[in-house]
Short mmCIF file of C-alpha atoms in Angstrom, two decimals:
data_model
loop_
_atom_site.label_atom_id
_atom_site.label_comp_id
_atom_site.label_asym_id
_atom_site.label_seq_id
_atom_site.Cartn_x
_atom_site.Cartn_y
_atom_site.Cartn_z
CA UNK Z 29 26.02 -44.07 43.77
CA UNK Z 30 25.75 -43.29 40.47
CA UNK Z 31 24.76 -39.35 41.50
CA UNK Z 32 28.09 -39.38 43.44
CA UNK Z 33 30.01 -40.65 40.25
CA UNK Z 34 28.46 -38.05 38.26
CA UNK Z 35 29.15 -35.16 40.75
CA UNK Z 36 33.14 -36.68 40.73
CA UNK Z 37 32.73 -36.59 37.09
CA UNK Z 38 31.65 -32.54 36.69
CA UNK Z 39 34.08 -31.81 39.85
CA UNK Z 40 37.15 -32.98 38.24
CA UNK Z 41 37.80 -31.19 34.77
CA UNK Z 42 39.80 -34.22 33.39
CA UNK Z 43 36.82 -35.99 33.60
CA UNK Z 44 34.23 -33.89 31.79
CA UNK Z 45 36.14 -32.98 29.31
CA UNK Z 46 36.74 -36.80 28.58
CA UNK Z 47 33.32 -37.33 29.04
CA UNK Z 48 32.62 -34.27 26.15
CA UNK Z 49 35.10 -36.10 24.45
CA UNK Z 50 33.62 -39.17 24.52
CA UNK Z 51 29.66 -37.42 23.65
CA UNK Z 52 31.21 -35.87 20.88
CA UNK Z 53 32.70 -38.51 19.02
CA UNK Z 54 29.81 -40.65 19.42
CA UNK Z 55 27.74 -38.81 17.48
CA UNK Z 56 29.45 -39.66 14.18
CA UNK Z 57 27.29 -42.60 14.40
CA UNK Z 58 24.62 -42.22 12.42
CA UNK Z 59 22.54 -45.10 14.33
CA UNK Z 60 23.00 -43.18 17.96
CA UNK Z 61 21.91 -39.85 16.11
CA UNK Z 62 18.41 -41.88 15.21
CA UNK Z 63 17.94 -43.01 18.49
CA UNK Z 64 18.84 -39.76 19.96
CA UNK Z 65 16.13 -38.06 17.60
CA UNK Z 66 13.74 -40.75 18.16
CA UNK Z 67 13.92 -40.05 21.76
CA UNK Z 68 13.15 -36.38 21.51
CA UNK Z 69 17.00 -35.18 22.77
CA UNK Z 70 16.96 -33.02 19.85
CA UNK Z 71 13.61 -31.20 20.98
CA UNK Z 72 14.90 -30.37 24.45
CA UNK Z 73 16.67 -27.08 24.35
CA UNK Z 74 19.34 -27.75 26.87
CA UNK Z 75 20.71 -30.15 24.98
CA UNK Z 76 21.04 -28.24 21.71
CA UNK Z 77 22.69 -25.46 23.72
CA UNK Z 78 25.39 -28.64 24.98
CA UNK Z 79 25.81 -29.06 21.12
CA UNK Z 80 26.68 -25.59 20.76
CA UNK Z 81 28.96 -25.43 23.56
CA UNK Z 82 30.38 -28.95 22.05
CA UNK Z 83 31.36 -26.41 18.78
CA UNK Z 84 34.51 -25.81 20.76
CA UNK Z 85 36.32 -29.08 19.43
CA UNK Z 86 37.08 -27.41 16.33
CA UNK Z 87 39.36 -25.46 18.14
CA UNK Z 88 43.38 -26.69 17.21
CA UNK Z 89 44.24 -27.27 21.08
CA UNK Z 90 40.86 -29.90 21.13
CA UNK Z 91 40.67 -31.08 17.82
CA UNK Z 92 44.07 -33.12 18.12
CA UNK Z 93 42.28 -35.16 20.52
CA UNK Z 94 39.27 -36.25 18.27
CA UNK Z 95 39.85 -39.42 16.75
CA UNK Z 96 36.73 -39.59 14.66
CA UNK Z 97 36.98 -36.11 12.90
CA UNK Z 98 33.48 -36.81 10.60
CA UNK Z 99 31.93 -36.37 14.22
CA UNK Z 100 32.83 -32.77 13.77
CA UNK Z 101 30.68 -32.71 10.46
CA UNK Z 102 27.99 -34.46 12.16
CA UNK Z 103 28.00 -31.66 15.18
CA UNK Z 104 27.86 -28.94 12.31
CA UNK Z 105 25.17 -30.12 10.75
CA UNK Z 106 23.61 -30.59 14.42
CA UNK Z 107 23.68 -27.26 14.37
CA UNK Z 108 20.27 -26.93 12.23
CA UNK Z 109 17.22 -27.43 12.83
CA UNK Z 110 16.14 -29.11 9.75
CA UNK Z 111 18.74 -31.88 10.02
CA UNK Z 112 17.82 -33.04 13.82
CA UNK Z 113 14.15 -33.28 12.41
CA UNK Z 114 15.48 -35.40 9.34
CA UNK Z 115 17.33 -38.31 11.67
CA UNK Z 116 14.13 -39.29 13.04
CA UNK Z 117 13.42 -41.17 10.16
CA UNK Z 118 15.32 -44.42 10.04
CA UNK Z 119 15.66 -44.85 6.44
CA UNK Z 120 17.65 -41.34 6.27
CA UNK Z 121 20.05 -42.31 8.59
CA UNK Z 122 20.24 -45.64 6.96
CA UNK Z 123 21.32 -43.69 3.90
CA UNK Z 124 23.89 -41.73 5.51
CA UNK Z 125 25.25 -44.91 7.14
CA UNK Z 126 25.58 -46.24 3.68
CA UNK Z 127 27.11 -43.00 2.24
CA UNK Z 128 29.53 -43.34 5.24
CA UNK Z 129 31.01 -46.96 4.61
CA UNK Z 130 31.03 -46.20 0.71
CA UNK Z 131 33.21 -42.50 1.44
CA UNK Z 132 35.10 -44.73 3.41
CA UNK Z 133 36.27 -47.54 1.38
CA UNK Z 134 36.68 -45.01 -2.11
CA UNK Z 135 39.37 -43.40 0.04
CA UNK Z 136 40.66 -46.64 0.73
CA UNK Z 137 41.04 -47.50 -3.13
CA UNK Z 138 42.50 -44.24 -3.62
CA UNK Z 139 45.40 -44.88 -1.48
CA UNK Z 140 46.04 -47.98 -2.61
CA UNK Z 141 46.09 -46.41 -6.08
CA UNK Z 142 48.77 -44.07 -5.65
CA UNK Z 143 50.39 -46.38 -3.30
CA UNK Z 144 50.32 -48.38 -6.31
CA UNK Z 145 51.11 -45.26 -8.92
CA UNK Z 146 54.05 -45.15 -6.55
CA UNK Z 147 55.71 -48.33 -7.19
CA UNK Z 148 55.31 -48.68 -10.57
CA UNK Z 149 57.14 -45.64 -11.29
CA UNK Z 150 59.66 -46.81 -9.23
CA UNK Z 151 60.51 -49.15 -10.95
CA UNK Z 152 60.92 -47.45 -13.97
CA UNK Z 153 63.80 -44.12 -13.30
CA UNK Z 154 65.64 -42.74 -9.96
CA UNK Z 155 64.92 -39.20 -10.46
CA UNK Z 156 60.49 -40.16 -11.46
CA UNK Z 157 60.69 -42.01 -8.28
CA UNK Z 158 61.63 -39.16 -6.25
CA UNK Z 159 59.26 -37.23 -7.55
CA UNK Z 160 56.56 -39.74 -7.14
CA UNK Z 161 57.62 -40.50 -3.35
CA UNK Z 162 57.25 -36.82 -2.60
CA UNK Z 163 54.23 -36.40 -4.62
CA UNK Z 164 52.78 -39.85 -2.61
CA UNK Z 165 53.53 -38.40 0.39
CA UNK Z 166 52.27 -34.63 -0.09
CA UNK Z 167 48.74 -35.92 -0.80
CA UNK Z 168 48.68 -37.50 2.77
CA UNK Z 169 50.58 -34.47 4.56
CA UNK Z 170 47.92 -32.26 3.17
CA UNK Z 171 45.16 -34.73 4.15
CA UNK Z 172 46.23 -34.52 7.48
CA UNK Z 173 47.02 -30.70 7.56
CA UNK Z 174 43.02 -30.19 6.45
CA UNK Z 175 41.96 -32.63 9.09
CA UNK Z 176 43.87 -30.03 11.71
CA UNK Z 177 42.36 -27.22 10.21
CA UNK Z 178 39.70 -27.67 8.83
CA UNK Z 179 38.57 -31.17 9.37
CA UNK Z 180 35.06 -30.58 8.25
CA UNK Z 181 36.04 -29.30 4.83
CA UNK Z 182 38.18 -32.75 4.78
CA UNK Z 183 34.53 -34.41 5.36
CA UNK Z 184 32.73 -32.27 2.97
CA UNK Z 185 34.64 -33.68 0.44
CA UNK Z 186 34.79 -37.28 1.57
CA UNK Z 187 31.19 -37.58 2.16
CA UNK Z 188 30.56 -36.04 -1.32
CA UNK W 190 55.99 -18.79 -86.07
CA UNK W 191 59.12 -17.58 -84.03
CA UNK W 192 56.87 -15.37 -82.07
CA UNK W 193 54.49 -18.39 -81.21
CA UNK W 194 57.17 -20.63 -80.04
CA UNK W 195 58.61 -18.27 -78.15
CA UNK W 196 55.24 -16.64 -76.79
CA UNK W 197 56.08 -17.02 -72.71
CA UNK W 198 51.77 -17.26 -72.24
CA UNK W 199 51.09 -20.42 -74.47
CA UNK W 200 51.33 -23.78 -72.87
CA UNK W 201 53.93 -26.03 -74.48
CA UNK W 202 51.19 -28.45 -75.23
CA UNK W 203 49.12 -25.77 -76.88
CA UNK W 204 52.80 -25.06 -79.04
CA UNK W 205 53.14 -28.15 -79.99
CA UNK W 206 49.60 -28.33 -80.97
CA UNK W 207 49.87 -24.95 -83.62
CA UNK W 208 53.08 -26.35 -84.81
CA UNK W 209 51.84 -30.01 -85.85
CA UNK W 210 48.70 -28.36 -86.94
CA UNK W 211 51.12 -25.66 -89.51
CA UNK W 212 53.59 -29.04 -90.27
CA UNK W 213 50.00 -31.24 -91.22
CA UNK W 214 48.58 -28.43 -93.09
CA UNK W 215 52.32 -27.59 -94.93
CA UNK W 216 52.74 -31.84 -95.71
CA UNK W 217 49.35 -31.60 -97.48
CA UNK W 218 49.84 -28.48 -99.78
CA UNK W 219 53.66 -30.23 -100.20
CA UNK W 220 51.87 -33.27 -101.66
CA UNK W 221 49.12 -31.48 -103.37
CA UNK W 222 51.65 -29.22 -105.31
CA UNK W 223 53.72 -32.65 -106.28
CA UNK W 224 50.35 -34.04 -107.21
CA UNK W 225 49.59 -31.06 -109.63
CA UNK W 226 52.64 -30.32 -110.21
CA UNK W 227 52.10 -31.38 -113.82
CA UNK W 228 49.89 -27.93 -114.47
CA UNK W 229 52.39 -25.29 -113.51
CA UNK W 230 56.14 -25.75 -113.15
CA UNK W 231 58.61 -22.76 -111.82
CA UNK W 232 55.95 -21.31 -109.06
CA UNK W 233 55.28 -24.46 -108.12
CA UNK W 234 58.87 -25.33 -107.66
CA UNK W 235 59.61 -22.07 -105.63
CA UNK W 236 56.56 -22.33 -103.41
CA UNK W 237 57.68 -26.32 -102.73
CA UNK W 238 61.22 -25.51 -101.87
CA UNK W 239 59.65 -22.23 -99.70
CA UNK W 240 57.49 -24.59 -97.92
CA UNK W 241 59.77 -27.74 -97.85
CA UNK W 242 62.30 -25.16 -95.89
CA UNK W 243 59.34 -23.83 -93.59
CA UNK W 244 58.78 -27.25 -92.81
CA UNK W 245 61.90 -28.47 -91.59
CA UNK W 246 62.13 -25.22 -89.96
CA UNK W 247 58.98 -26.31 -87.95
CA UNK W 248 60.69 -29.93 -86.99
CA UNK W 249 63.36 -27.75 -85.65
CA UNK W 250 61.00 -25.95 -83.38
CA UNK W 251 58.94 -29.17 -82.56
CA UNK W 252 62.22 -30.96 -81.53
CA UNK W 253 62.75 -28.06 -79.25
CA UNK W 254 59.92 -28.20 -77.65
CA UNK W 255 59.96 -31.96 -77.21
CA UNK W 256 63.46 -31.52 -75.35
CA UNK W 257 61.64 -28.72 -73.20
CA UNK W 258 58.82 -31.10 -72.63
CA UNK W 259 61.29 -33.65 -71.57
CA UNK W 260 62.76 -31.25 -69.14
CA UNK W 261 59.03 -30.08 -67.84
CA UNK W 262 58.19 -33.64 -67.05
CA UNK W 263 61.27 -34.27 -64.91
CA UNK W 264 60.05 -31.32 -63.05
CA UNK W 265 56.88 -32.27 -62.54
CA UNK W 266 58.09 -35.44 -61.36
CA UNK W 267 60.44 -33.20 -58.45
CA UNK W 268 57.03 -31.38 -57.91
CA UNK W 269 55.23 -34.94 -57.29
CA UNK W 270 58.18 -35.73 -55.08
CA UNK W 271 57.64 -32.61 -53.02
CA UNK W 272 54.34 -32.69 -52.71
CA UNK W 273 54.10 -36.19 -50.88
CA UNK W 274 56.00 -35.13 -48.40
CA UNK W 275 53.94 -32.18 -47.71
CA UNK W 276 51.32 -34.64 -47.34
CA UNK W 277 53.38 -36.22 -44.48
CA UNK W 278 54.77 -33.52 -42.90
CA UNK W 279 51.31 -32.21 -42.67
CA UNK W 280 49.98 -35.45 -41.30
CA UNK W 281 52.68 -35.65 -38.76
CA UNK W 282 52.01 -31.80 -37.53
CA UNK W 283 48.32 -33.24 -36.87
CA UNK W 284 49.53 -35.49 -34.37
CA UNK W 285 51.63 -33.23 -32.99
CA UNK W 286 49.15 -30.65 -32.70
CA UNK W 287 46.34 -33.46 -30.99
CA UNK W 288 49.25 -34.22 -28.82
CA UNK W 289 50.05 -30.45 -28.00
CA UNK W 290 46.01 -30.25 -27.14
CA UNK W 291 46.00 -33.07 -25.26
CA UNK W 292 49.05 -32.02 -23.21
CA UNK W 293 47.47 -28.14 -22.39
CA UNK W 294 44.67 -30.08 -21.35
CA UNK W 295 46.32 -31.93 -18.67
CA UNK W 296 48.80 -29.23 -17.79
CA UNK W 297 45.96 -26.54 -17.33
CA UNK W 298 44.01 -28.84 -15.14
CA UNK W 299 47.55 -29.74 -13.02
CA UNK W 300 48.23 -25.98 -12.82
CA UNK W 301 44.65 -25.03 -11.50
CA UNK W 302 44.51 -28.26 -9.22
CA UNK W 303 48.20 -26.98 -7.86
CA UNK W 304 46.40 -23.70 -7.29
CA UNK W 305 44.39 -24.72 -5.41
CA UNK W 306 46.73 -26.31 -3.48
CA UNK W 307 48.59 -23.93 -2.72
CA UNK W 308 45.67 -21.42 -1.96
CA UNK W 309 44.86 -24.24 0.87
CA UNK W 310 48.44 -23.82 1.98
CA UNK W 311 48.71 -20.57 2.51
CA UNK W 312 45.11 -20.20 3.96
CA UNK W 313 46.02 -23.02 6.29
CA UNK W 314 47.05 -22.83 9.79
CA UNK W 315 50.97 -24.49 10.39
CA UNK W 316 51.33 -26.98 12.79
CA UNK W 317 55.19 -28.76 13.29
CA UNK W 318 55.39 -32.05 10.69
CA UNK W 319 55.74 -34.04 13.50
CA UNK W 320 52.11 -32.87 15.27
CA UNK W 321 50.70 -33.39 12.12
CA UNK W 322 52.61 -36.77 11.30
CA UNK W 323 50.89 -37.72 15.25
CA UNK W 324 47.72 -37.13 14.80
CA UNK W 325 47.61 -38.80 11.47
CA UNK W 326 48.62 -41.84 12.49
CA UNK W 327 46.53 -41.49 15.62
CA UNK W 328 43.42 -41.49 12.89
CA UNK W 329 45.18 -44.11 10.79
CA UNK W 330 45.37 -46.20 13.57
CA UNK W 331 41.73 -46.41 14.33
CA UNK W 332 40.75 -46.55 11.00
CA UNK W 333 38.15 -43.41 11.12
CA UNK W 334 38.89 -42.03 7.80
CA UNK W 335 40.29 -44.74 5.25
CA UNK W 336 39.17 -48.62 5.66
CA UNK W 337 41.22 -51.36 6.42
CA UNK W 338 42.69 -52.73 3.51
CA UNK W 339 41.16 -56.45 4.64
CA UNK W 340 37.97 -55.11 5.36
CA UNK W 341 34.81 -57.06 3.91
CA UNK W 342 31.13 -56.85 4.31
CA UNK W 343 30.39 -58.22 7.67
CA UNK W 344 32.87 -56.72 9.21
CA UNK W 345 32.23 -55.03 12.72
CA UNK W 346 34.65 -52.11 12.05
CA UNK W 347 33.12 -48.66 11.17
CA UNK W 348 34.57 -45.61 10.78
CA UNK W 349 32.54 -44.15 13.71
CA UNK W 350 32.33 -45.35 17.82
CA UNK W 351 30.43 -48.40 17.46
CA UNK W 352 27.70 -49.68 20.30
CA UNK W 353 30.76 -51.56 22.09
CA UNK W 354 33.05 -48.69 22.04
CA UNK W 355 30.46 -46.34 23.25
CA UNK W 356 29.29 -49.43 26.19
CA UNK W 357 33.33 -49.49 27.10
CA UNK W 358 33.37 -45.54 27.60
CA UNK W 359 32.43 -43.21 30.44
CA UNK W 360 28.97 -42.69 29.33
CA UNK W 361 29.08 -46.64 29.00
CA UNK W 362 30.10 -46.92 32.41
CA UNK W 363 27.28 -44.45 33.68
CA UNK W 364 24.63 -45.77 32.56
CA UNK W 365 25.77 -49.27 33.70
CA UNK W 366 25.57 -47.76 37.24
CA UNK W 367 22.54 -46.27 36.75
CA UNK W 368 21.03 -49.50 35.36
CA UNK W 369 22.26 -51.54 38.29
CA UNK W 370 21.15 -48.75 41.05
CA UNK W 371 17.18 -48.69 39.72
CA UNK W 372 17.92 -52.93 39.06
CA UNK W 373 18.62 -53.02 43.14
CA UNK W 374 15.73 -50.16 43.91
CA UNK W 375 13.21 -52.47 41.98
CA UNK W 376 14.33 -55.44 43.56
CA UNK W 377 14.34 -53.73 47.09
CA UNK W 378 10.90 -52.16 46.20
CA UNK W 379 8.87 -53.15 43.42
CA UNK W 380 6.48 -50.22 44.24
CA UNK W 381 8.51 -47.48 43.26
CA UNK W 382 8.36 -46.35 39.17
CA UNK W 383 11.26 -46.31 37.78
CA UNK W 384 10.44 -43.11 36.36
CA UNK W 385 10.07 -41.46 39.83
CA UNK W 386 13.76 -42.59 40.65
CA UNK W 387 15.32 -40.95 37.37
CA UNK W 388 13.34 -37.88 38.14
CA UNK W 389 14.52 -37.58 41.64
CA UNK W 390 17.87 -38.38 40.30
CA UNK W 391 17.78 -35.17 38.13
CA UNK W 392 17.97 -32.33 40.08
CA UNK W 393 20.80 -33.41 41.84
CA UNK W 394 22.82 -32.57 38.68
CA UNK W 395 24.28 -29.62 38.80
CA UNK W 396 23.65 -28.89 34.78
CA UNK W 397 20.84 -30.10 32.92
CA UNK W 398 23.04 -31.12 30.00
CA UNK W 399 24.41 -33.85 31.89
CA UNK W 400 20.69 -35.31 32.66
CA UNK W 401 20.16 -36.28 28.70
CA UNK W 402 23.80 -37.19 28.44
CA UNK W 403 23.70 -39.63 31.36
CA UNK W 404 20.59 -41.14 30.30
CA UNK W 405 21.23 -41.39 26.24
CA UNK W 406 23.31 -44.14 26.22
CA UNK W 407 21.07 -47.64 25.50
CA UNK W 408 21.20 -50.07 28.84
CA UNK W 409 22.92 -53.03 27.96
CA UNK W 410 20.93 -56.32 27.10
CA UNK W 411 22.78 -58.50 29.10
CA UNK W 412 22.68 -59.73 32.38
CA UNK W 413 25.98 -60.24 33.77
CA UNK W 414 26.83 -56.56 34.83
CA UNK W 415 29.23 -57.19 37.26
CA UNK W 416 31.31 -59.40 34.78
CA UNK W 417 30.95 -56.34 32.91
CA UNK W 418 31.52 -53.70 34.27
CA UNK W 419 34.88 -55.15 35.20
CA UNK W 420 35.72 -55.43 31.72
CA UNK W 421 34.77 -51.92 31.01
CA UNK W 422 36.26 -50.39 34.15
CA UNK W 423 39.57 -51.97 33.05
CA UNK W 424 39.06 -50.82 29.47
CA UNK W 425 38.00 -47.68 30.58
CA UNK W 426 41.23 -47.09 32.38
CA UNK W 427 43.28 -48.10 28.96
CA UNK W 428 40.96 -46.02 27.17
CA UNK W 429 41.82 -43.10 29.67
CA UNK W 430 45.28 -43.59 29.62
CA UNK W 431 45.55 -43.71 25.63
CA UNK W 432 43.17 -40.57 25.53
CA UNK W 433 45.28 -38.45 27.61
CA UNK W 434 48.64 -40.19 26.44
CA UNK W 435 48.64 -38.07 23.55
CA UNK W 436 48.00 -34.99 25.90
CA UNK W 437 50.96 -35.59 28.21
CA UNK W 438 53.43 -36.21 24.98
CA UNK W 439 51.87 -32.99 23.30
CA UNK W 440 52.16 -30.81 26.39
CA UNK W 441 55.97 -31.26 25.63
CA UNK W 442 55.75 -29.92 22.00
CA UNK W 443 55.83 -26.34 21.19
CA UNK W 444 52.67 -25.55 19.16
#
């Protein structure tokens, strides 16, 4: 049953690519990347060819449909050898776990600081509140314009 | 004494000096010649009446030079004046110049920081506002990138698929079936290994990728799987539809 669901699933494009979809976006989670490495995935070739072959969500026609772009990171630094043998260890991917909630919630602040920048000077002239609308909104069209391009620079400097 | 008083080099106080020094030294030989003037009479007389003139000739001068004194003090007093507000002027073009400092500070990291900006813009590919306005809200929505502004420790939100998201996907679903098809197998034959089913189950696949992608997800702890898997076939299906909802809408625009 579940071999006929399968060979549906690779049959029908719509469905493996949602299923790459899927694979892909699930390993931004540093907790499936331990038990992946615990279970030897990383050691069996095949698999780190599918990883390769998974680069191909960077592209711009795929990458719109990614909704966790610091899985994109993750599959780059999937890529080498030294980081698959570094997730085995739980503590390590503790640490990026940690690094990941804390990237998280600074950009959080961050927004709500200029949101914040924003209305003050508001309040103060016409013509600075222009200017701070369009500079509050730049900083957010850019964001989004790396994520499209290059999402993992985007990460690079989130998970810094 | 003409030449002294009017000697450009010599300080006024230094003048005055010389001539109270010559009018002292005149008063005495003045008296002294009234004192003896008993002795000798018409030298006397002449050298009192020669010196009696060169003194009040010397008042004259000493006069003089107390008006010009008067007049140097009054300028010294402008000079005073002047010199205070040097003092603030010079004070106030400090600030301005820690100001000025300050200000090329923050200007010359704006301008490099706009730079860089627009060295991203230019190297960057261009996609229509309203792609880009999409797909940002798309990853606003799910909160991947920035938290929720509520969100607290405890909370089951992450910015990556969590174990529920990845149960309600297609791999989700998969393994589910799997689960339940070596579940019946054991239960119709508790002989067979487990092992032994998954490895007959492999070469079936047409790829070998798919083998450790069908088997990595976790089996679910609970029980009731068919409770379940309605849930996540019905999830699945909104999950599908928002997936490729974005698709259909973008097929329309012209990237």
């Amino acid at each position: 049953m579940s071999d006929d669901l399968i060979q549906t699933i690779i049959n029908d494009d719509r469905q493996r690519f949602l299923l790459d979809l899927e694979f892909v976006q699930t390993l931004a989670n540093p907790q499936y990347l331990n038990f992946l490495a615990q279970r030897n995935y990383f050691k069996n070739p095949a698999f780190i060819n599918y990883l390769k072959y998974l680069l191909y969500f960077k592209e711009d026609n795929y990458i719109k449909y990614v909704r966790y772009p610091q899985a994109l990171y993750f599959l780059d630094l999937l890529q080498r050898e030294q980081f698959r043998q570094e997730l085995v260890n739980a503590t390590y991917c503790r640490y990026i776990e940690d690094q990941q909630l804390l990237a998280w919630q600074r950009l959080q602040r961050r927004k709500n600081q200029l949101l914040n920048n924003a209305t003050g000077l508001a309040a103060s002239s016409s013509t600075t509140n222009n200017n701070n609308n369009n500079e509050a909104e730049t900083p957010n069209t850019q964001n989004s314009t790396n994520a499209i391009s290059t999402s993992t620079t985007t990460n690079n400097t989130q998970l810094r | 004494m003409a030449e002294i008083v009017q000697n450009t080099n010599l300080g006024t106080r230094r003048k005055l000096d010389l001539l109270l020094q010559e009018m002292d030294t005149i008063c005495r030989e003045i008296i002294s010649q009234l004192y003896n003037s008993s002795s000798s009479s018409t030298n006397t007389n002449l050298n009192t009446q020669t010196l009696i003139d060169m003194f009040i000739e010397r008042q004259n001068y000493l006069s003089q030079q107390i008006q010009i004194v008067r007049q140097q003090q009054e300028l010294e007093r402008q000079l005073q004046i002047k010199r205070d507000e040097i003092l603030k002027c010079d004070r106030a073009l400090r600030c301005l110049q820690t100001y000025l400092l300050q200000a090329v500070q923050v200007l010359s990291s704006a301008v490099y920081q706009a730079r860089e900006k627009l060295s991203n813009i230019r190297r960057a590919k261009t996609f229509p506002s309203e792609t880009i306005i999409r797909y940002a809200h798309q990853l606003a929505s799910c909160y991947s990138t920035v938290a929720p502004d509520n969100w607290q420790q405890g909370d089951i939100r992450r910015p990556y698929p969590t174990n529920i998201d990845m149960r309600r996907g297609l791999l989700g679903r998969i393994s589910e079936q799997i689960s339940q098809q070596q579940q019946q197998l054991s239960i119709q034959n508790s002989t067979i290994n487990t092992a032994t089913v998954v490895d007959m189950a492999v070469p079936q696949n047409t790829s070998s990728s798919y083998t450790a992608v069908t088997t990595a997800v976790r089996p679910p702890k609970h029980d009731t799987t068919s409770f379940a898997s309605d849930i996540f076939s019905s999830i699945n299906e909104e999950t599908n539809h928002t997936n490729f909802s974005s698709s259909d809408t973008d097929s329309d625009d012209d990237l």
